[in-house]
Coordinates of C-alpha atoms in Angstrom, one line a residue:
X1 CA 0.0 0.0 0.0
X2 CA 2.8 2.4 0.8
X3 CA 4.4 1.6 -2.6
X4 CA 1.2 2.7 -4.4
X5 CA 1.0 5.9 -2.4
X6 CA 4.7 6.7 -3.2
X7 CA 4.1 6.0 -6.9
X8 CA 1.1 8.3 -7.0
X9 CA 3.0 11.0 -5.2
X10 CA 5.9 10.7 -7.6
X11 CA 3.5 10.9 -10.6
X12 CA 1.8 14.0 -9.3
X13 CA 5.2 15.6 -8.7
X14 CA 6.3 14.8 -12.2
X15 CA 3.1 16.3 -13.6
X16 CA 3.5 19.5 -11.6
X17 CA 7.2 19.7 -12.7
X18 CA 6.2 19.3 -16.4
X19 CA 3.4 21.8 -15.9
X20 CA 5.8 24.3 -14.4
X21 CA 8.1 23.9 -17.3
X22 CA 5.3 24.4 -19.9
X23 CA 4.2 27.5 -18.0
X24 CA 7.7 29.0 -18.2
X25 CA 7.7 28.4 -21.9
X26 CA 4.4 30.2 -22.3
X27 CA 5.5 33.3 -20.4
X28 CA 6.7 35.0 -23.6
X29 CA 3.8 33.7 -25.8
X30 CA 4.1 36.7 -28.2
X31 CA 7.6 35.4 -29.2
X32 CA 6.4 31.9 -30.2
X33 CA 5.7 30.9 -33.8
X34 CA 3.0 28.5 -34.9
X35 CA 5.2 25.4 -34.7
X36 CA 6.4 26.2 -31.2
X37 CA 2.8 26.8 -30.1
X38 CA 1.8 23.4 -31.7
X39 CA 4.7 21.7 -29.8
X40 CA 3.6 23.3 -26.5
X41 CA 0.0 22.2 -27.1
X42 CA 1.2 18.7 -27.8
X43 CA 3.0 18.6 -24.5
X44 CA -0.1 19.9 -22.7
X45 CA -2.1 17.0 -24.3
X46 CA 0.5 14.5 -23.0
X47 CA 0.3 16.0 -19.6
X48 CA -3.4 15.3 -19.5
X49 CA -3.1 11.7 -20.7
X50 CA -3.8 10.3 -17.3
X51 CA -7.2 9.5 -15.9
X52 CA -7.3 12.5 -13.5
X53 CA -5.8 15.9 -13.0
X54 CA -5.1 17.6 -9.6
X55 CA -6.1 21.1 -8.9
X56 CA -2.5 22.3 -8.9
X57 CA -1.8 20.8 -12.3
X58 CA -5.1 21.9 -13.7
X59 CA -4.5 25.5 -12.6
X60 CA -1.1 25.6 -14.3
X61 CA -2.6 24.2 -17.5
X62 CA -5.3 27.0 -17.4
X63 CA -2.5 29.5 -16.9
X64 CA -0.6 28.2 -19.9
X65 CA -3.7 28.5 -22.1
X66 CA -4.4 32.0 -20.8
X67 CA -0.8 33.1 -21.6
X68 CA -1.0 31.7 -25.1
X69 CA -4.2 33.7 -25.7
X70 CA -2.2 36.8 -25.1
X71 CA 0.3 35.8 -27.9
X72 CA 0.3 36.1 -31.7
X73 CA -3.2 35.3 -33.1
X74 CA -1.7 34.0 -36.4
X75 CA 0.6 31.6 -34.6
X76 CA -2.3 30.6 -32.3
X77 CA -4.9 29.9 -35.0
X78 CA -3.6 26.5 -36.2
X79 CA -3.7 25.1 -32.6
X80 CA -6.8 27.0 -31.4
X81 CA -9.3 24.0 -31.4
X82 CA -6.7 21.8 -29.7
X83 CA -6.4 24.4 -26.9
X84 CA -10.1 24.5 -26.4
X85 CA -10.1 20.7 -26.1
X86 CA -7.3 20.9 -23.6
X87 CA -9.5 23.2 -21.4
X88 CA -12.4 20.7 -21.8
X89 CA -10.1 17.8 -20.8
X90 CA -9.1 19.6 -17.6
X91 CA -12.7 20.0 -16.7
X92 CA -13.5 16.3 -17.4
X93 CA -10.5 15.0 -15.4
X94 CA -10.2 17.5 -12.6
X95 CA -10.3 16.0 -9.1
X96 CA -13.3 17.7 -7.3
X97 CA -12.9 16.9 -3.6
X98 CA -16.1 18.7 -2.6
X99 CA -19.0 19.4 -4.9
X100 CA -17.3 22.1 -6.9
X101 CA -14.0 23.5 -8.1
X102 CA -13.1 26.8 -9.8
X103 CA -9.8 27.4 -11.8
X104 CA -9.2 31.1 -12.7
X105 CA -6.6 32.9 -14.8
X106 CA -6.4 36.2 -16.6
X107 CA -8.2 35.1 -19.8
X108 CA -9.8 31.8 -18.9
X109 CA -12.1 30.7 -16.1
X110 CA -13.1 27.0 -15.6
X111 CA -15.8 26.0 -13.1
X112 CA -16.8 22.4 -12.4
X113 CA -19.6 21.1 -10.3
X114 CA -20.4 17.5 -9.4
X115 CA -23.9 16.4 -10.0
X116 CA -26.2 13.4 -9.9
X117 CA -27.2 12.7 -13.5
X118 CA -30.3 10.8 -12.5
X119 CA -31.6 13.8 -10.6
X120 CA -30.1 16.8 -12.4
X121 CA -30.4 20.1 -10.4
X122 CA -31.0 23.4 -12.0
X123 CA -27.6 25.0 -12.0
X124 CA -26.5 28.6 -12.6
X125 CA -23.1 30.2 -13.4
X126 CA -22.4 33.8 -13.0
X127 CA -19.0 35.5 -13.5
X128 CA -18.5 39.1 -12.4
X129 CA -14.7 39.0 -12.9
X130 CA -12.0 36.3 -13.1
X131 CA -11.8 36.3 -9.3
X132 CA -15.5 36.5 -8.6
X133 CA -17.4 33.5 -9.8
X134 CA -20.7 32.1 -8.5
X135 CA -21.6 28.4 -9.2
X136 CA -24.6 27.0 -7.5
X137 CA -27.8 25.0 -7.7
X138 CA -31.0 27.1 -7.7
X139 CA -34.7 26.6 -7.3
X140 CA -36.8 28.2 -9.9
X141 CA -37.8 31.0 -7.5
X142 CA -34.1 31.8 -7.1
X143 CA -33.0 31.5 -10.7
X144 CA -33.0 35.2 -11.5
X145 CA -29.7 36.4 -13.0
X146 CA -27.5 38.6 -10.9
X147 CA -26.9 42.0 -12.3
X148 CA -23.7 43.4 -13.8
X149 CA -22.3 39.9 -14.5
X150 CA -19.8 39.5 -17.4
X151 CA -21.6 36.3 -18.3
X152 CA -24.4 34.1 -16.9
X153 CA -26.2 31.0 -17.8
X154 CA -28.8 28.8 -16.0
X155 CA -29.2 25.1 -17.0
X156 CA -32.8 23.8 -16.4
X157 CA -33.4 20.6 -14.4
X158 CA -34.8 19.0 -17.6
X159 CA -31.5 19.4 -19.5
X160 CA -30.6 15.7 -19.6
X161 CA -34.1 14.2 -19.4
X162 CA -33.8 13.1 -23.0
X163 CA -30.6 11.1 -22.4
X164 CA -30.6 7.3 -22.1
X165 CA -30.3 5.9 -18.5
X166 CA -26.8 4.8 -19.4
X167 CA -25.8 8.4 -20.4
X168 CA -27.5 9.8 -17.3
X169 CA -25.3 7.6 -15.2
X170 CA -22.2 9.1 -17.0
X171 CA -23.4 12.6 -16.4
X172 CA -21.5 13.2 -13.1
X173 CA -20.4 16.8 -13.6
X174 CA -21.3 20.0 -15.3
X175 CA -18.6 22.5 -16.4
X176 CA -18.6 26.1 -17.4
X177 CA -15.8 27.8 -19.3
X178 CA -15.5 31.6 -19.7
X179 CA -13.0 33.1 -22.2
X180 CA -12.6 36.8 -21.6
X181 CA -11.5 37.3 -25.3
X182 CA -12.3 35.3 -28.5
X183 CA -8.6 34.7 -29.4
X184 CA -9.2 30.9 -29.8
X185 CA -12.4 31.4 -31.8
X186 CA -11.4 33.3 -35.0
X187 CA -13.5 32.7 -38.1
X188 CA -12.6 34.2 -41.5
X189 CA -16.1 33.4 -42.7
X190 CA -17.7 36.0 -40.5
X191 CA -17.3 38.6 -43.4
X192 CA -18.8 41.8 -42.1
X193 CA -19.6 40.5 -38.7
X194 CA -17.5 41.1 -35.6
X195 CA -17.2 39.3 -32.3
X196 CA -18.1 41.8 -29.6
X197 CA -18.4 39.6 -26.5
X198 CA -16.5 37.1 -24.4
X199 CA -17.1 33.4 -25.0
X200 CA -19.2 31.4 -22.6
X201 CA -19.4 27.5 -22.8
X202 CA -21.3 24.9 -20.8
X203 CA -21.1 21.1 -21.0
X204 CA -22.2 18.0 -19.1
X205 CA -19.5 15.3 -19.0
X206 CA -18.8 16.0 -22.6
X207 CA -22.1 14.4 -23.7
X208 CA -23.9 15.6 -26.8
X209 CA -27.3 17.1 -25.7
X210 CA -29.8 18.5 -28.2
X211 CA -33.6 18.8 -28.7
X212 CA -34.1 20.5 -25.3
X213 CA -37.4 20.5 -23.6
X214 CA -36.7 24.0 -22.1
X215 CA -34.8 26.8 -23.7
X216 CA -31.5 27.8 -22.2
X217 CA -30.9 31.5 -21.9
X218 CA -27.5 33.0 -21.4
X219 CA -26.4 36.6 -21.1
X220 CA -23.0 38.0 -22.0
X221 CA -21.7 41.6 -21.6
X222 CA -20.4 43.1 -24.8
X223 CA -16.7 44.0 -24.8
X224 CA -17.5 47.3 -26.5
X225 CA -21.0 48.9 -26.5
X226 CA -22.9 48.3 -29.7
X227 CA -24.4 51.5 -31.3
X228 CA -27.7 51.6 -33.2
X229 CA -26.1 51.0 -36.6
X230 CA -25.4 47.4 -35.8
X231 CA -27.6 44.4 -34.9
X232 CA -26.5 41.6 -32.6
X233 CA -26.8 37.9 -33.3
X234 CA -26.1 34.8 -31.2
X235 CA -23.8 31.9 -32.3
X236 CA -22.0 28.9 -31.0
X237 CA -18.6 27.4 -31.9
X238 CA -19.1 24.5 -34.3
X239 CA -15.9 22.4 -34.5
X240 CA -17.0 21.0 -37.9
X241 CA -17.8 24.3 -39.5
X242 CA -15.5 25.4 -42.4
X243 CA -13.4 22.3 -42.0
X244 CA -11.6 23.5 -38.8
X245 CA -14.2 25.2 -36.7
X246 CA -16.4 28.3 -37.1
X247 CA -19.3 30.2 -35.7
X248 CA -22.8 28.8 -36.4
X249 CA -26.1 30.5 -35.5
X250 CA -28.3 27.3 -35.9
X251 CA -30.7 27.0 -33.0
X252 CA -29.8 30.3 -31.3
X253 CA -31.5 33.7 -31.4
X254 CA -31.4 37.0 -29.7
X255 CA -34.0 37.4 -26.9
X256 CA -32.9 40.9 -25.9
X257 CA -29.9 43.1 -26.6
X258 CA -28.8 46.5 -25.3
X259 CA -25.6 48.4 -26.2
X260 CA -24.0 46.7 -23.1
X261 CA -25.2 43.1 -23.1
X262 CA -27.0 40.4 -25.2
X263 CA -29.3 37.7 -24.1
X264 CA -29.6 34.6 -26.3
X265 CA -32.0 31.6 -26.4
X266 CA -33.5 29.0 -28.8
X267 CA -36.7 29.0 -30.9
X268 CA -38.8 26.5 -32.9
X269 CA -40.9 27.6 -35.9
X270 CA -41.9 25.5 -39.0
X271 CA -43.7 26.2 -42.2
X272 CA -45.5 23.6 -44.3
X273 CA -43.0 24.2 -47.1
X274 CA -40.4 22.1 -45.3
X275 CA -42.1 18.9 -46.5
X276 CA -41.1 19.5 -50.1
X277 CA -38.4 22.1 -50.0
X278 CA -36.2 20.9 -52.7
X279 CA -33.3 23.2 -51.7
X280 CA -33.5 22.1 -48.1
X281 CA -32.2 25.6 -47.1
X282 CA -35.4 27.2 -45.8
X283 CA -36.3 30.9 -45.5
X284 CA -33.5 33.3 -44.3
X285 CA -35.9 36.1 -43.4
X286 CA -37.5 35.4 -39.9
X287 CA -40.5 37.7 -40.6
X288 CA -41.4 35.8 -43.7
X289 CA -40.9 32.5 -41.9
X290 CA -43.3 33.6 -39.2
X291 CA -45.9 34.7 -41.7
X292 CA -45.6 31.3 -43.4
X293 CA -45.8 29.5 -40.1
X294 CA -49.1 31.3 -39.2
X295 CA -50.5 30.5 -42.6
X296 CA -49.5 26.9 -42.2
X297 CA -51.0 26.2 -38.8
X298 CA -54.2 28.1 -39.6
X299 CA -54.5 26.4 -42.9
X300 CA -53.8 22.9 -41.5
X301 CA -56.2 23.4 -38.7
X302 CA -59.0 24.5 -41.0
X303 CA -58.2 21.6 -43.4
X304 CA -58.3 19.1 -40.6
X305 CA -61.8 20.3 -39.5
X306 CA -63.3 20.2 -43.0
X307 CA -61.6 16.9 -43.9
X308 CA -63.3 15.4 -40.9
X309 CA -66.6 16.9 -42.0
X310 CA -66.1 15.5 -45.5
X311 CA -65.4 12.0 -44.1
X312 CA -68.4 12.2 -41.8
X313 CA -70.7 13.2 -44.7
X314 CA -69.6 10.3 -47.0
X315 CA -69.5 7.7 -44.3
X316 CA -72.9 8.6 -42.7
X317 CA -74.8 8.7 -46.0
X318 CA -74.7 5.3 -47.7
X319 CA -76.0 6.6 -51.0
X320 CA -72.9 8.8 -51.5
X321 CA -70.5 5.8 -51.2
X322 CA -72.0 3.7 -54.0
X323 CA -69.5 4.6 -56.7
X324 CA -65.7 4.1 -56.9
X325 CA -64.7 7.8 -57.1
X326 CA -66.4 8.5 -53.8
X327 CA -64.6 5.6 -52.1
X328 CA -61.2 6.9 -53.5
X329 CA -62.1 10.4 -52.2
X330 CA -62.7 9.1 -48.7
X331 CA -59.3 7.3 -48.7
X332 CA -57.6 10.5 -49.9
X333 CA -59.4 12.6 -47.2
X334 CA -58.4 10.2 -44.5
X335 CA -54.8 10.3 -45.6
X336 CA -54.8 14.2 -45.7
X337 CA -56.4 14.3 -42.3
X338 CA -53.7 12.2 -40.7
X339 CA -51.1 14.3 -42.6
X340 CA -52.4 17.6 -41.2
X341 CA -52.8 16.2 -37.7
X342 CA -49.2 14.8 -37.5
X343 CA -47.8 18.0 -39.0
X344 CA -49.6 20.2 -36.5
X345 CA -48.1 18.1 -33.7
X346 CA -44.6 17.8 -35.2
X347 CA -43.2 21.2 -34.1
X348 CA -44.6 20.7 -30.6
X349 CA -43.2 17.1 -30.3
X350 CA -39.8 18.2 -31.5
X351 CA -39.5 20.2 -28.3
X352 CA -39.4 17.0 -26.2
X353 CA -35.9 15.5 -25.6
X354 CA -37.0 12.0 -26.5
X355 CA -35.2 10.7 -29.6
X356 CA -37.6 7.9 -30.2
X357 CA -40.6 10.2 -30.2
X358 CA -39.1 12.5 -32.8
X359 CA -38.1 9.5 -35.0
X360 CA -41.7 8.1 -34.8
X361 CA -43.2 11.5 -35.6
X362 CA -41.0 11.9 -38.7
X363 CA -41.7 8.3 -39.7
X364 CA -45.5 8.8 -39.7
X365 CA -45.3 12.3 -41.2
X366 CA -43.3 10.8 -44.1
X367 CA -45.8 7.9 -44.4
X368 CA -48.9 10.0 -44.6
X369 CA -47.3 12.4 -47.0
X370 CA -46.6 9.5 -49.3
X371 CA -50.1 8.0 -48.9
X372 CA -51.6 11.4 -49.8
X373 CA -49.5 11.5 -53.0
X374 CA -50.4 7.9 -53.7
X375 CA -54.2 8.3 -53.4
X376 CA -54.1 11.4 -55.6
X377 CA -52.2 9.2 -58.2
X378 CA -54.8 6.5 -57.8
X379 CA -57.6 9.0 -58.5
X380 CA -55.7 9.9 -61.7
X381 CA -55.3 6.3 -62.6
X382 CA -59.0 5.6 -62.1
X383 CA -59.8 8.5 -64.4
X384 CA -57.5 7.2 -67.0
X385 CA -59.0 3.7 -66.8
X386 CA -62.6 5.0 -66.9
X387 CA -62.2 7.7 -69.6
X388 CA -59.5 6.4 -71.9
X389 CA -59.3 2.6 -71.4
X390 CA -62.9 2.0 -70.3
X391 CA -61.5 -0.9 -68.3
X392 CA -62.8 -0.4 -64.8
X393 CA -65.9 -2.7 -64.9
X394 CA -63.7 -5.7 -65.8
X395 CA -61.3 -5.5 -62.8
X396 CA -62.2 -7.7 -59.9
X397 CA -61.8 -6.5 -56.4
X398 CA -61.0 -3.0 -57.7
X399 CA -61.0 -1.1 -54.5
X400 CA -59.2 -3.8 -52.6
X401 CA -56.3 -3.6 -55.1
X402 CA -56.4 0.2 -54.9
X403 CA -56.3 0.1 -51.1
X404 CA -53.3 -2.3 -51.0
X405 CA -51.5 0.1 -53.4
X406 CA -52.6 3.3 -51.6
X407 CA -51.6 2.2 -48.1
X408 CA -49.1 -0.5 -48.8
X409 CA -46.5 1.0 -51.2
X410 CA -45.8 4.1 -48.9
X411 CA -45.4 1.7 -46.0
X412 CA -42.8 -0.2 -47.9
X413 CA -40.9 3.0 -48.7
X414 CA -40.8 4.2 -45.1
X415 CA -39.8 0.8 -43.7
X416 CA -36.9 0.7 -46.2
X417 CA -35.8 4.2 -45.1
X418 CA -35.8 3.4 -41.4
X419 CA -34.3 -0.1 -41.9
X420 CA -31.3 1.4 -43.7
X421 CA -30.7 3.8 -40.8
X422 CA -33.1 4.8 -38.1
X423 CA -31.2 8.1 -37.9
X424 CA -32.5 9.0 -41.3
X425 CA -35.4 10.4 -39.2
X426 CA -35.0 12.9 -36.5
X427 CA -34.6 16.5 -35.6
X428 CA -33.8 18.7 -38.6
X429 CA -32.5 22.3 -38.2
X430 CA -34.5 24.0 -40.9
X431 CA -33.6 27.5 -42.1
X432 CA -30.8 29.9 -40.9
X433 CA -32.3 33.3 -40.6
X434 CA -30.4 36.6 -41.0
X435 CA -31.0 37.4 -37.3
X436 CA -29.2 34.2 -36.3
X437 CA -32.2 32.0 -35.5
X438 CA -33.3 28.6 -37.0
X439 CA -36.1 26.1 -36.7
X440 CA -36.1 22.5 -35.4
X441 CA -38.5 20.0 -36.9
X442 CA -38.9 16.2 -36.9
X443 CA -38.4 15.1 -40.5
X444 CA -36.0 13.3 -42.8
X445 CA -32.4 14.2 -41.9
X446 CA -30.6 12.4 -44.7
X447 CA -30.6 14.2 -48.0
X448 CA -30.4 11.0 -50.1
X449 CA -33.4 9.6 -48.2
X450 CA -35.3 12.9 -48.8
X451 CA -34.6 13.1 -52.5
X452 CA -35.3 9.4 -53.2
X453 CA -38.1 8.8 -50.6
X454 CA -40.0 12.0 -51.1
X455 CA -38.9 14.0 -54.2
X456 CA -38.6 11.1 -56.7
X457 CA -41.8 9.5 -55.4
X458 CA -43.6 12.9 -55.7
X459 CA -42.3 13.5 -59.2
X460 CA -43.6 10.1 -60.4
X461 CA -47.1 10.7 -59.0
X462 CA -47.1 14.3 -60.2
X463 CA -46.3 13.3 -63.7
X464 CA -49.2 10.8 -63.8
X465 CA -51.6 13.3 -62.4
X466 CA -50.5 16.0 -64.8
X467 CA -50.8 13.6 -67.7
X468 CA -54.4 12.6 -66.8
X469 CA -55.3 16.3 -66.2
X470 CA -54.1 17.2 -69.7
X471 CA -56.0 14.2 -71.2
X472 CA -59.2 15.3 -69.5
X473 CA -58.8 18.9 -70.7
X474 CA -58.1 17.7 -74.3
X475 CA -61.2 15.5 -74.2
X476 CA -63.3 18.3 -72.9
X477 CA -62.1 20.7 -75.6
X478 CA -62.7 18.1 -78.4
X479 CA -66.2 17.2 -77.2
X480 CA -67.3 20.8 -76.8
X481 CA -66.2 21.6 -80.3
X482 CA -67.8 18.5 -81.8
X483 CA -71.1 18.6 -79.8
X484 CA -71.8 22.2 -78.9
X485 CA -75.5 21.4 -78.7
X486 CA -74.9 19.1 -75.7
X487 CA -73.8 22.1 -73.6
X488 CA -76.4 23.2 -71.0
X489 CA -77.4 26.8 -71.7
X490 CA -76.6 27.8 -68.1
X491 CA -73.0 26.5 -68.2
X492 CA -70.6 29.4 -68.4
X493 CA -66.9 30.0 -68.2
X494 CA -67.0 30.3 -64.4
X495 CA -68.6 26.8 -64.1
X496 CA -65.8 25.4 -66.3
X497 CA -63.2 27.1 -64.2
X498 CA -64.7 25.8 -61.0
X499 CA -64.7 22.3 -62.4
X500 CA -61.0 22.6 -63.4
X501 CA -60.1 24.0 -60.0
X502 CA -61.8 21.0 -58.3
X503 CA -59.8 18.6 -60.5
X504 CA -56.5 20.4 -59.7
X505 CA -57.2 20.1 -56.0
X506 CA -58.2 16.5 -56.2
X507 CA -55.1 15.5 -58.2
X508 CA -52.8 17.4 -55.9
X509 CA -51.3 19.5 -58.7
X510 CA -50.8 22.4 -56.3
X511 CA -47.9 20.5 -54.8
X512 CA -46.1 21.3 -58.1
X513 CA -45.5 24.8 -56.9
X514 CA -42.5 23.3 -55.1
X515 CA -40.8 22.6 -58.5
X516 CA -40.6 26.4 -59.2
X517 CA -39.3 27.5 -55.7
X518 CA -35.8 28.3 -56.9
X519 CA -33.7 31.5 -57.0
X520 CA -35.6 34.7 -57.2
X521 CA -38.9 32.8 -57.5
X522 CA -38.3 30.9 -54.3
X523 CA -40.3 33.1 -51.9
X524 CA -43.5 33.7 -54.0
X525 CA -43.8 30.0 -54.9
X526 CA -43.2 29.0 -51.3
X527 CA -46.1 31.3 -50.4
X528 CA -48.3 29.7 -53.1
X529 CA -47.2 26.2 -52.0
X530 CA -48.0 26.9 -48.3
X531 CA -51.3 28.5 -48.9
X532 CA -52.8 26.0 -51.4
X533 CA -51.4 22.8 -49.8
X534 CA -52.2 23.7 -46.2
X535 CA -55.7 24.5 -47.3
X536 CA -56.0 21.5 -49.6
X537 CA -58.4 19.7 -47.2
X538 CA -60.7 22.7 -47.0
X539 CA -60.7 23.0 -50.8
X540 CA -61.5 19.3 -51.1
X541 CA -64.6 19.9 -48.9
X542 CA -65.7 22.9 -51.0
X543 CA -65.3 21.3 -54.5
X544 CA -66.2 17.7 -53.7
X545 CA -68.7 18.1 -50.9
X546 CA -70.3 21.5 -50.5
X547 CA -71.0 22.2 -54.2
X548 CA -72.2 18.7 -55.1
X549 CA -75.9 18.5 -55.6
X550 CA -76.4 15.0 -54.3
X551 CA -74.4 15.8 -51.1
X552 CA -76.5 18.9 -50.5
X553 CA -79.7 16.9 -50.9
X554 CA -78.5 14.4 -48.3
X555 CA -77.7 17.2 -45.9
X556 CA -81.2 18.7 -46.5
X557 CA -82.9 15.4 -46.1
X558 CA -81.3 14.2 -42.9
X559 CA -79.7 17.3 -41.2
X560 CA -82.0 20.3 -42.0
X561 CA -85.4 21.1 -40.6
X562 CA -88.3 23.4 -41.6
X563 CA -88.5 24.6 -45.1
X564 CA -84.9 23.5 -45.9
X565 CA -85.7 19.8 -45.1
X566 CA -86.4 17.4 -48.0
X567 CA -88.5 14.3 -47.4
X568 CA -86.8 10.9 -48.1
X569 CA -89.3 10.1 -50.8
X570 CA -89.1 13.6 -52.3
X571 CA -88.2 14.6 -55.8
X572 CA -84.6 13.4 -55.3
X573 CA -85.7 9.8 -54.7
X574 CA -88.1 9.8 -57.7
X575 CA -85.4 11.3 -59.8
X576 CA -83.0 8.6 -58.8
X577 CA -85.5 5.9 -59.9
X578 CA -86.1 7.7 -63.2
X579 CA -82.3 8.1 -63.5
X580 CA -81.7 4.3 -63.5
X581 CA -84.3 3.9 -66.2
X582 CA -82.6 6.6 -68.3
X583 CA -79.3 5.0 -67.7
X584 CA -80.5 1.7 -69.1
X585 CA -81.9 3.4 -72.1
X586 CA -78.7 5.3 -72.7
X587 CA -76.5 2.2 -72.3
X588 CA -78.7 0.1 -74.6
X589 CA -78.9 2.8 -77.3
X590 CA -75.3 4.0 -77.5
X591 CA -75.9 5.1 -81.1
X592 CA -78.4 7.8 -80.0
X593 CA -77.1 11.1 -81.2
X594 CA -77.6 13.1 -78.0
X595 CA -78.4 12.7 -74.3
X596 CA -80.5 15.2 -72.5
X597 CA -79.0 17.1 -69.7
X598 CA -81.3 15.2 -67.2
X599 CA -80.1 11.8 -68.4
X600 CA -76.5 13.0 -68.5
X601 CA -76.8 13.9 -64.8
X602 CA -78.3 10.6 -64.2
X603 CA -75.2 8.8 -65.4
X604 CA -72.9 10.7 -63.1
X605 CA -75.2 10.2 -60.0
X606 CA -76.3 6.6 -60.7
X607 CA -75.4 3.7 -58.5
X608 CA -73.8 1.4 -61.0
X609 CA -70.6 -0.3 -60.0
X610 CA -68.4 1.8 -62.2
X611 CA -69.8 5.2 -61.4
X612 CA -68.9 8.3 -63.3
X613 CA -65.4 9.4 -62.7
X614 CA -66.4 13.0 -63.0
X615 CA -69.0 12.9 -60.3
X616 CA -66.4 13.0 -57.5
X617 CA -63.6 14.7 -59.4
X618 CA -64.8 18.3 -59.3
X619 CA -66.2 18.2 -62.8
X620 CA -69.8 17.6 -61.9
X621 CA -71.2 20.2 -59.5
X622 CA -74.9 20.2 -60.1
X623 CA -77.6 18.2 -61.7
X624 CA -77.2 19.6 -65.2
X625 CA -73.6 20.7 -65.4
X626 CA -71.8 17.6 -66.6
X627 CA -73.4 16.8 -69.9
X628 CA -70.2 17.4 -71.9
X629 CA -68.0 15.3 -69.7
X630 CA -70.4 12.4 -69.6
X631 CA -70.5 12.6 -73.4
X632 CA -66.8 11.7 -73.3
X633 CA -67.7 8.6 -71.3
X634 CA -70.5 7.7 -73.6
X635 CA -68.4 8.0 -76.8
X636 CA -65.6 5.9 -75.2
X637 CA -68.2 3.2 -74.3
X638 CA -69.6 3.2 -77.8

């Protein structure tokens, strides 16, 4: 036992002797060139190779770093990151006999406090000068920052709540480092920005902690007062930036700033455009991003409500669900409803420091985005089969096959993405604004997964929907020219435009605005994308529920009272009976030159297994407005 004590004492004496020698070499730091600084830093790293560092050795190392910070900045730049890591290593290995230890020098202050990672206390750090440092655990009622401090920060008790139990066991200390000058943090990429404050750092046992449940606010006094011609921004030192370290503003923003001090914190905002932002860079103007965020959440909330109303309408009234287009519409509405709900929850769930929760949220957001694309594509495919191929009646288990495609293929895609790497999903820092802020969102983190699993998938579906839309428009134009007498006298340009708009909404062509959001057109097309796609559910309700004659009749029959109410055996029921007769006549005599507007409406509202593709596609909006489009169907059958 005495041998072990003697060996330990000898080792500590050797460390202190080497530390003294290095401190002497650093006395004239201004005379050292870059190679001499690098050699000195290498010796510091060897000094810290052991498992622990005594207070005496740690203090000397901090003094060496402080002296080097007073030297030639050019000679220092190549070794700056290594010196920062040396200070971190001292904090990690410093022997803390009580519950705290503070090492102070002219340019660097290191404060270390022992903690219990399973019960992390709220901890504050305040530095008034290099000889006056406060490090303590505080209750929320005592967490107010002391005035006139050079720097201060308060870590919330929820800081490490998102860590695994194993990492929480490792979290046995918290350390704060204060650099009175930014000599170790020079960044040529700052351009016209200037560092105006000291540097304050905080870490917990060198663990990586992100996705905080509570914001961390820290305040730093400016070295020189900032006049009104300049704006302050907050940033942190990213060791991966610019290949060798640099300042990054991702996740930090200014809470308050005066000429004397600046208070920083974090913020989370997200606009709907993130789902299909091909550039993946986001908006750089915070005011524009806030406007887009408000539009997104208001639009998604409205869409969720009206999608639910559309689903209730079609599911409650059996007569509306007798044809295939209505069944496809219900599946599309269900997918859009889930997409809107998950998106509305995403930004809120991203605040919780639970990695699995964010991955799950991103997984389901991706899935319902793909199902929404797929059901729009299946709507287009059904139109093609019905109008061009006239093939629908001969396909067995038609809706079963469509359901397997609509819900199954997207499921396969997201399973492949998460199977390749579960970290493909997670927190994404979206947008870097000019004021230094950014947004966090649970979404696809990997660019390859995004471009293959979202963009390529979307382009395939979008091409199909656009092709079908063009085919329908060409058929419309051809029939209107060949059979002008079939047009109802009350069908005008506005009716045609309303029908076209309904078809655009149903096929999801408004998602195509994302393809034009580049360069100078980025902002206007992001606005168009956000407005139309966050309101897609509301527009589906308008064009495919509210303006449809047979839907309104169901509402009046079962939901209205008084003069607005229609009896179940009213004109609608008698018309439906007559409609089936007219349908039989029209099908049996396909060579008849014309169909009346009444019998044309009958075809679209009939209850045959095929149904009219136009009835639920925004083309037919009243009992006599779809004669031309049903003429397309009749000519194809003949």
